[in-house]
Amino acid sequence: MYTMSSKIKSFSLILIVVGAIGLAYSFIDAPSSVEEVKEMLHSDGASHEGESVAMEANSSSSSDAHGDDEHAEHIYHQLQNKPWAAIYVPALFLFLISLGVFVFYALQNASQAGWSPVLFRVMEGISSYLVPGGIIVYLLLILSSLHLNHLFVWMDPEVVAHDEIIQNKVAYLNTPFFLIRAFIYLAGWILFSKLIIKNSRKMDEGFDLRLHKRNFKLSAGFLVFFIVTESMMSWDWIMSIDTHWFSTLFGWFVLASILVSAVTTIAIVTIYLKGKGYLEHVNNSHIHDLGKFMMGFSIFWAYLWFSQFLLIWYSNIPEEVTYYAQRLEDYPVLFFSTVILNWVLPMLILINSDFKRINWIIVFAGVIILLGHYLNFFVMIMPGTVGESWTIGIPEISSILLILGVFIFTVFKALAKAPLTVQHGAFLEESKHFHY
Amino acid sequence: MSHYESPIRKPLVTGDKSYHDVTLDVVRSVEGQANKSWWVAFSIALIAFLWGLGCIVYTVSEGIGTWGLNKTIGWAWDITNFVWWVGIGHAGTLISAVLLLFRQKWRMAINRSAEAMTIFAVVQAGLFPIIHMGRPWLAYWVLPIPNQYGSLWVNFNSPLLWDVFAISTYLSVSLVFWWTGLLPDFAMIRDRAVKPFQKHIYGILAFGWSGRAKDWQRFEEVSLVLAGLATPLVLSVHTIVSFDFATSVIPGWHTTIFPPYFVAGAVFSGFAMVNTLLIIMRKVSNLENYITIQHIELMNIVIMITGSIVGVAYITELFMAWYSGVEYEQYAFLNRATGPYAWAYWSMMTCNVFSPQLMWFPKLRRSIMFSFFISIVVNIGMWFERFVIIVTSLHRDYMPSAWTMFSPTFVDIGIFVGTIGFFFVLFLLYSRTFPVIAQAEVKSILKASGEKFKKIRAEKGDDAKLYVEPKQEPLPDFSAQFNSKSNS
């Protein structure tokens, strides 16, 4: 049995406290009125001639005062959104990681994998974040729908009134339906995870073919439910932020990001626990397999990233290309660094078979991948919410700390609830002797 | 414990097979004589092929105008068939490469034939880019060769040029991958051959394979590297084929989901074709012990999964067409569902989305007759998918004044029939001259997954001896000989 060390406990609590203080500060620090923003812009404008102001002002040079007002209000909304978007990105990212871990777990069940059963408890432990993570995400969605922020521009009735494109989407993008859908996804995912994990725990008492088959069927059912809800979730929770834009590939692109981050998280937690002397049956062949999945899914992510980018860049249709135009203009470094962090580096590091058996290399590549996919979510969400006013400062970092603290605390607490290796399983013996 | 396999896994080789039995079962069709029904099938395929060849000659000499194309619809059966054949080819690489990466042992009985199918399907596909050209004798202009026109070059921005590279690379790599795997099997036939001519031919084909430890070690490594290269290749090839449409600005064509969705469709149709061919082959070549019900069931499951992915993509496209608010896009899908080609759309939907869902029922997916039926239905559906994407998007797009209809001529149909004939000519010849099962690979899993050996392990435990130890014969007594020699 594993017990959460007091170090991890206090570490995660410190993360939570520091993160919460930072986030609270960011909310207080956010401008509370347009006047405040105007003052800020004026004092700023003196120092660097207001680069962005100049752009905006050009378009309305005849009525300078009016343009200034509009611009200030624009910036005000962005700055007000900042702490919200800052917490939304890691909340969503880490929740989707735990969901991805559970998907990977279900895939292992459904494909009758012979290598992974010794890692099942690690995956179950990480999946336990689905409940608190899901609550956090759902809470944020509810707060958005209560107009406490402008993360989703289509939730603003005033915007919709003047926007014909959004009006045409109201049948899908309306607050009650949005919240109901989100509830169905979350409830479905959590319910499946509870059922499957419960059966796995029950199996610790003795091998039961009926339980094994039941979990096989439940996993297959979950995967079907997941592929449909995941697509819709990514339209709802991410794509609808850029309400005018659409891309058919988007759901699968998000899926690739989720899966690679999830496998990476499994690898890192496994290596940590193995290093502490738990997980006696895990050998470097298991790590090697995880490393292969990390590399494979990284390439898969890059494939989808490139497919979506190339097709939109190539045909350059105005209604689609604005999405990338904005990102290339305001987020050029982040935009391209995701490709380097999520594809180039993982591929170069993990192509070597021997490297995939070395723990620190997997952890090193894993940190790069997780950072890269955080940035991927950042670049998906920020342009539509805070636009050119983005930074990676106190709000963003403290939000990561806060959510990460909750994540670590939940996961390690859950890991301590059951033996770290499943006691029985149809393929457990194969997994214990797994060697590649 | 030298080896362990969960007792829950079903045997992959049934019957009481030893290594030698595997050899005999594989070479039977190569060493034996073709029966009457083989000649009948071969003649039919040959006639279809020759008919198609005639249609091709007619097209090239008379002009593309012999086809049913018009000024609005510049692509129809030609590119439909091209994409269809490329898609079919993908399952071979998927089985040999992707399933190798995922350590799926069941691939071993089917990979040889699946790869052969890939090669032959890509050959058919490769015909269409040439013959649909207005001036196919200038086809070499697509290659970036230095020339006397002041080094007139190709434009690398066109997906049609990417197609040239994709398809030719794909064919070459698949061929090398296939041939490498064939070396030990050709060597086996060479070593068994009694007639000098056969021995000579298979001796050439086997490249002097002698099966030493070092050779095997490198063989395994090459297979793994080629599998690692073939997997991104197989994804990129069909992705590039999908770019032919997706990079355009045509409503119904320009959509970002095409790359993965075409690949999923390719796997879907390819597996269906493998199923069609193997269900016949296991029967006529008596290979039921190697291509078991379980193999068919697993292929059906792949068909079911990829069919569901394709289904999700259809729904995504439909939803996005509505969500986009672009009226052209919305009309493109309305036209598909209710326009003059609605029959094609709905047959596509029925074949591709509904029929694979039947595979959720274990009774159905374990039925050979039903699998055979569905595999053909899927291939029809996937032909319609390409047809629907190409023709319905072209025949009604931006300008209503350019709206028109398409109907094929006998030449369009004749060429398609000809490629089917050509495919079967090649496949029938293959099935009589090549080892249709990778015997070396099957032998490597025989003791782990063979029914006989699994039974022994179940009875006597995991450490049971799976071989008969050769008995030491008493040594002949040389002393008399020795003494007599030393005496003389």
CSV table of N, CA and C in Angstrom, one decimal, chain B residues 38-122:
chain,number,residue,atom,x,y,z
B,38,TRP,N,-9.8,-22.0,-60.6
B,38,TRP,CA,-8.8,-20.9,-60.7
B,38,TRP,C,-8.7,-20.4,-62.1
B,39,TRP,N,-8.7,-21.3,-63.1
B,39,TRP,CA,-8.6,-20.9,-64.5
B,39,TRP,C,-9.8,-20.1,-64.9
B,40,VAL,N,-11.0,-20.5,-64.4
B,40,VAL,CA,-12.2,-19.8,-64.8
B,40,VAL,C,-12.1,-18.3,-64.3
B,41,ALA,N,-11.7,-18.2,-63.0
B,41,ALA,CA,-11.6,-16.9,-62.4
B,41,ALA,C,-10.6,-16.1,-63.1
B,42,PHE,N,-9.5,-16.7,-63.4
B,42,PHE,CA,-8.4,-16.0,-64.0
B,42,PHE,C,-8.8,-15.5,-65.4
B,43,SER,N,-9.5,-16.3,-66.1
B,43,SER,CA,-9.9,-15.9,-67.5
B,43,SER,C,-10.9,-14.7,-67.4
B,44,ILE,N,-11.8,-14.8,-66.5
B,44,ILE,CA,-12.8,-13.7,-66.4
B,44,ILE,C,-12.0,-12.4,-66.0
B,45,ALA,N,-11.1,-12.5,-65.1
B,45,ALA,CA,-10.3,-11.3,-64.7
B,45,ALA,C,-9.5,-10.8,-65.9
B,46,LEU,N,-8.9,-11.7,-66.6
B,46,LEU,CA,-8.1,-11.3,-67.8
B,46,LEU,C,-8.9,-10.6,-68.8
B,47,ILE,N,-10.1,-11.2,-69.1
B,47,ILE,CA,-11.0,-10.5,-70.1
B,47,ILE,C,-11.4,-9.1,-69.6
B,48,ALA,N,-11.7,-9.0,-68.4
B,48,ALA,CA,-12.1,-7.7,-67.8
B,48,ALA,C,-10.9,-6.7,-68.0
B,49,PHE,N,-9.7,-7.2,-67.7
B,49,PHE,CA,-8.5,-6.4,-67.8
B,49,PHE,C,-8.3,-6.0,-69.2
B,50,LEU,N,-8.4,-6.9,-70.2
B,50,LEU,CA,-8.2,-6.6,-71.6
B,50,LEU,C,-9.2,-5.6,-72.1
B,51,TRP,N,-10.4,-5.8,-71.6
B,51,TRP,CA,-11.5,-4.8,-72.0
B,51,TRP,C,-11.1,-3.4,-71.5
B,52,GLY,N,-10.7,-3.4,-70.2
B,52,GLY,CA,-10.3,-2.1,-69.6
B,52,GLY,C,-9.1,-1.5,-70.4
B,53,LEU,N,-8.2,-2.3,-70.8
B,53,LEU,CA,-7.0,-1.9,-71.5
B,53,LEU,C,-7.5,-1.2,-72.9
B,54,GLY,N,-8.4,-1.9,-73.5
B,54,GLY,CA,-9.0,-1.3,-74.7
B,54,GLY,C,-9.6,0.0,-74.5
B,55,CYS,N,-10.3,0.2,-73.4
B,55,CYS,CA,-10.9,1.5,-73.1
B,55,CYS,C,-9.9,2.5,-72.8
B,56,ILE,N,-8.8,2.1,-72.2
B,56,ILE,CA,-7.7,3.1,-71.9
B,56,ILE,C,-7.1,3.5,-73.2
B,57,VAL,N,-6.8,2.6,-74.1
B,57,VAL,CA,-6.2,2.9,-75.4
B,57,VAL,C,-7.1,3.9,-76.2
B,58,TYR,N,-8.4,3.5,-76.1
B,58,TYR,CA,-9.4,4.4,-76.8
B,58,TYR,C,-9.4,5.8,-76.2
B,59,THR,N,-9.4,5.9,-74.9
B,59,THR,CA,-9.4,7.2,-74.3
B,59,THR,C,-8.1,8.0,-74.7
B,60,VAL,N,-7.0,7.4,-74.6
B,60,VAL,CA,-5.7,8.1,-74.9
B,60,VAL,C,-5.7,8.5,-76.4
B,61,SER,N,-6.2,7.6,-77.2
B,61,SER,CA,-6.0,8.0,-78.7
B,61,SER,C,-7.1,8.9,-79.1
B,62,GLU,N,-8.4,8.8,-78.5
B,62,GLU,CA,-9.5,9.6,-79.0
B,62,GLU,C,-9.5,10.9,-78.2
B,63,GLY,N,-9.2,10.8,-76.9
B,63,GLY,CA,-9.3,12.0,-76.1
B,63,GLY,C,-10.2,11.8,-74.9
B,64,ILE,N,-10.1,12.7,-73.9
B,64,ILE,CA,-10.8,12.5,-72.6
B,64,ILE,C,-12.3,12.7,-72.9
B,65,GLY,N,-12.7,13.4,-74.0
B,65,GLY,CA,-14.1,13.6,-74.3
B,65,GLY,C,-14.9,12.3,-74.4
B,66,THR,N,-14.2,11.2,-74.5
B,66,THR,CA,-15.0,9.9,-74.5
B,66,THR,C,-15.5,9.6,-73.2
B,67,TRP,N,-15.1,10.3,-72.1
B,67,TRP,CA,-15.6,10.1,-70.8
B,67,TRP,C,-16.8,11.0,-70.6
B,68,GLY,N,-17.5,10.8,-69.5
B,68,GLY,CA,-18.7,11.5,-69.2
B,68,GLY,C,-18.4,12.9,-68.6
B,69,LEU,N,-17.2,13.3,-68.5
B,69,LEU,CA,-16.9,14.6,-67.9
B,69,LEU,C,-17.4,15.8,-68.7
B,70,ASN,N,-17.7,16.9,-68.0
B,70,ASN,CA,-18.1,18.1,-68.7
B,70,ASN,C,-17.3,19.3,-68.1
B,71,LYS,N,-17.6,20.5,-68.6
B,71,LYS,CA,-16.8,21.6,-68.2
B,71,LYS,C,-16.9,21.9,-66.7
B,72,THR,N,-18.0,21.6,-66.1
B,72,THR,CA,-18.2,21.8,-64.6
B,72,THR,C,-17.5,20.7,-63.8
B,73,ILE,N,-17.8,19.5,-64.3
B,73,ILE,CA,-17.3,18.3,-63.5
B,73,ILE,C,-16.1,17.8,-64.3
B,74,GLY,N,-14.9,18.2,-63.9
B,74,GLY,CA,-13.7,17.8,-64.5
B,74,GLY,C,-13.1,16.5,-63.9
B,75,TRP,N,-13.6,16.2,-62.7
B,75,TRP,CA,-13.2,15.0,-62.1
B,75,TRP,C,-14.4,14.2,-61.7
B,76,ALA,N,-14.4,12.9,-62.1
B,76,ALA,CA,-15.6,12.1,-61.6
B,76,ALA,C,-15.1,10.7,-61.4
B,77,TRP,N,-15.4,9.8,-62.3
B,77,TRP,CA,-15.0,8.4,-62.0
B,77,TRP,C,-13.5,8.2,-61.9
B,78,ASP,N,-12.7,9.0,-62.7
B,78,ASP,CA,-11.3,8.8,-62.7
B,78,ASP,C,-10.7,9.0,-61.3
B,79,ILE,N,-11.0,10.1,-60.7
B,79,ILE,CA,-10.4,10.4,-59.4
B,79,ILE,C,-11.1,9.6,-58.3
B,80,THR,N,-12.4,9.3,-58.5
B,80,THR,CA,-13.1,8.5,-57.6
B,80,THR,C,-12.4,7.1,-57.5
B,81,ASN,N,-12.2,6.5,-58.6
B,81,ASN,CA,-11.5,5.2,-58.6
B,81,ASN,C,-10.1,5.3,-58.1
B,82,PHE,N,-9.4,6.4,-58.4
B,82,PHE,CA,-8.1,6.6,-57.9
B,82,PHE,C,-8.1,6.6,-56.4
B,83,VAL,N,-8.9,7.4,-55.8
B,83,VAL,CA,-8.9,7.5,-54.3
B,83,VAL,C,-9.4,6.2,-53.7
B,84,TRP,N,-10.4,5.5,-54.4
B,84,TRP,CA,-10.9,4.3,-53.9
B,84,TRP,C,-9.8,3.2,-53.9
B,85,TRP,N,-9.0,3.1,-54.9
B,85,TRP,CA,-7.9,2.1,-55.0
B,85,TRP,C,-6.8,2.4,-54.0
B,86,VAL,N,-6.5,3.7,-53.9
B,86,VAL,CA,-5.4,4.0,-52.9
B,86,VAL,C,-5.9,3.7,-51.5
B,87,GLY,N,-7.2,4.0,-51.3
B,87,GLY,CA,-7.7,3.7,-49.9
B,87,GLY,C,-7.7,2.2,-49.6
B,88,ILE,N,-8.0,1.4,-50.6
B,88,ILE,CA,-8.0,-0.1,-50.4
B,88,ILE,C,-6.6,-0.5,-50.1
B,89,GLY,N,-5.6,0.1,-50.7
B,89,GLY,CA,-4.2,-0.3,-50.5
B,89,GLY,C,-3.8,0.0,-49.1
B,90,HIS,N,-4.4,0.9,-48.4
B,90,HIS,CA,-3.9,1.3,-47.1
B,90,HIS,C,-4.0,0.2,-46.0
B,91,ALA,N,-4.9,-0.7,-46.2
B,91,ALA,CA,-5.1,-1.7,-45.1
B,91,ALA,C,-3.9,-2.6,-45.0
B,92,GLY,N,-3.3,-2.8,-46.2
B,92,GLY,CA,-2.1,-3.7,-46.2
B,92,GLY,C,-1.0,-3.2,-45.3
B,93,THR,N,-0.7,-1.9,-45.5
B,93,THR,CA,0.4,-1.3,-44.7
B,93,THR,C,-0.1,-1.2,-43.3
B,94,LEU,N,-1.4,-1.0,-43.1
B,94,LEU,CA,-1.8,-0.9,-41.7
B,94,LEU,C,-1.6,-2.2,-41.0
B,95,ILE,N,-1.9,-3.3,-41.7
B,95,ILE,CA,-1.8,-4.6,-41.1
B,95,ILE,C,-0.3,-4.9,-40.8
B,96,SER,N,0.5,-4.6,-41.8
B,96,SER,CA,1.9,-5.1,-41.7
B,96,SER,C,2.7,-4.1,-40.8
B,97,ALA,N,2.4,-2.8,-40.9
B,97,ALA,CA,3.2,-1.8,-40.1
B,97,ALA,C,2.6,-1.5,-38.8
B,98,VAL,N,1.3,-1.0,-38.8
B,98,VAL,CA,0.7,-0.5,-37.6
B,98,VAL,C,0.5,-1.6,-36.6
B,99,LEU,N,0.0,-2.7,-37.1
B,99,LEU,CA,-0.2,-3.8,-36.2
B,99,LEU,C,1.1,-4.4,-35.7
B,100,LEU,N,2.1,-4.3,-36.5
B,100,LEU,CA,3.5,-4.7,-36.0
B,100,LEU,C,3.9,-3.8,-34.8
B,101,LEU,N,3.7,-2.5,-35.0
B,101,LEU,CA,4.1,-1.6,-33.9
B,101,LEU,C,3.3,-1.9,-32.6
B,102,PHE,N,2.0,-2.3,-32.8
B,102,PHE,CA,1.2,-2.6,-31.7
B,102,PHE,C,1.3,-4.0,-31.2
B,103,ARG,N,2.3,-4.8,-31.8
B,103,ARG,CA,2.6,-6.1,-31.4
B,103,ARG,C,1.3,-7.0,-31.4
B,104,GLN,N,0.6,-6.9,-32.5
B,104,GLN,CA,-0.6,-7.7,-32.7
B,104,GLN,C,-0.2,-9.0,-33.4
B,105,LYS,N,-0.2,-10.1,-32.7
B,105,LYS,CA,0.3,-11.3,-33.3
B,105,LYS,C,-0.6,-11.8,-34.4
B,106,TRP,N,-1.9,-11.5,-34.3
B,106,TRP,CA,-2.8,-12.0,-35.3
B,106,TRP,C,-2.6,-11.5,-36.7
B,107,ARG,N,-1.8,-10.4,-36.8
B,107,ARG,CA,-1.5,-9.9,-38.1
B,107,ARG,C,-0.7,-10.9,-39.0
B,108,MET,N,0.0,-11.8,-38.3
B,108,MET,CA,1.0,-12.6,-39.1
B,108,MET,C,0.4,-13.5,-40.1
B,109,ALA,N,-0.9,-14.0,-39.9
B,109,ALA,CA,-1.5,-14.8,-40.9
B,109,ALA,C,-2.0,-14.0,-42.1
B,110,ILE,N,-2.2,-12.8,-41.9
B,110,ILE,CA,-2.9,-12.0,-42.9
B,110,ILE,C,-2.0,-11.0,-43.6
B,111,ASN,N,-0.8,-10.7,-43.0
B,111,ASN,CA,-0.1,-9.5,-43.5
B,111,ASN,C,0.4,-9.7,-45.0
B,112,ARG,N,0.9,-11.0,-45.3
B,112,ARG,CA,1.4,-11.2,-46.7
B,112,ARG,C,0.4,-10.8,-47.7
B,113,SER,N,-0.8,-11.4,-47.6
B,113,SER,CA,-1.9,-11.1,-48.6
B,113,SER,C,-2.3,-9.7,-48.5
B,114,ALA,N,-2.3,-9.1,-47.3
B,114,ALA,CA,-2.8,-7.7,-47.2
B,114,ALA,C,-1.8,-6.8,-47.9
B,115,GLU,N,-0.5,-7.1,-47.8
B,115,GLU,CA,0.5,-6.3,-48.5
B,115,GLU,C,0.5,-6.5,-50.0
B,116,ALA,N,0.2,-7.7,-50.4
B,116,ALA,CA,0.1,-8.0,-51.8
B,116,ALA,C,-1.1,-7.1,-52.4
B,117,MET,N,-2.2,-7.1,-51.6
B,117,MET,CA,-3.3,-6.3,-52.0
B,117,MET,C,-3.0,-4.9,-52.1
B,118,THR,N,-2.1,-4.4,-51.2
B,118,THR,CA,-1.7,-3.0,-51.2
B,118,THR,C,-1.0,-2.7,-52.5
B,119,ILE,N,0.0,-3.6,-52.8
B,119,ILE,CA,0.8,-3.3,-54.0
B,119,ILE,C,-0.1,-3.3,-55.3
B,120,PHE,N,-1.0,-4.3,-55.4
B,120,PHE,CA,-1.8,-4.4,-56.6
B,120,PHE,C,-2.8,-3.3,-56.6
B,121,ALA,N,-3.3,-2.9,-55.5
B,121,ALA,CA,-4.3,-1.8,-55.5
B,121,ALA,C,-3.6,-0.5,-55.9
B,122,VAL,N,-2.4,-0.3,-55.4
B,122,VAL,CA,-1.7,1.0,-55.7
B,122,VAL,C,-1.3,1.0,-57.2
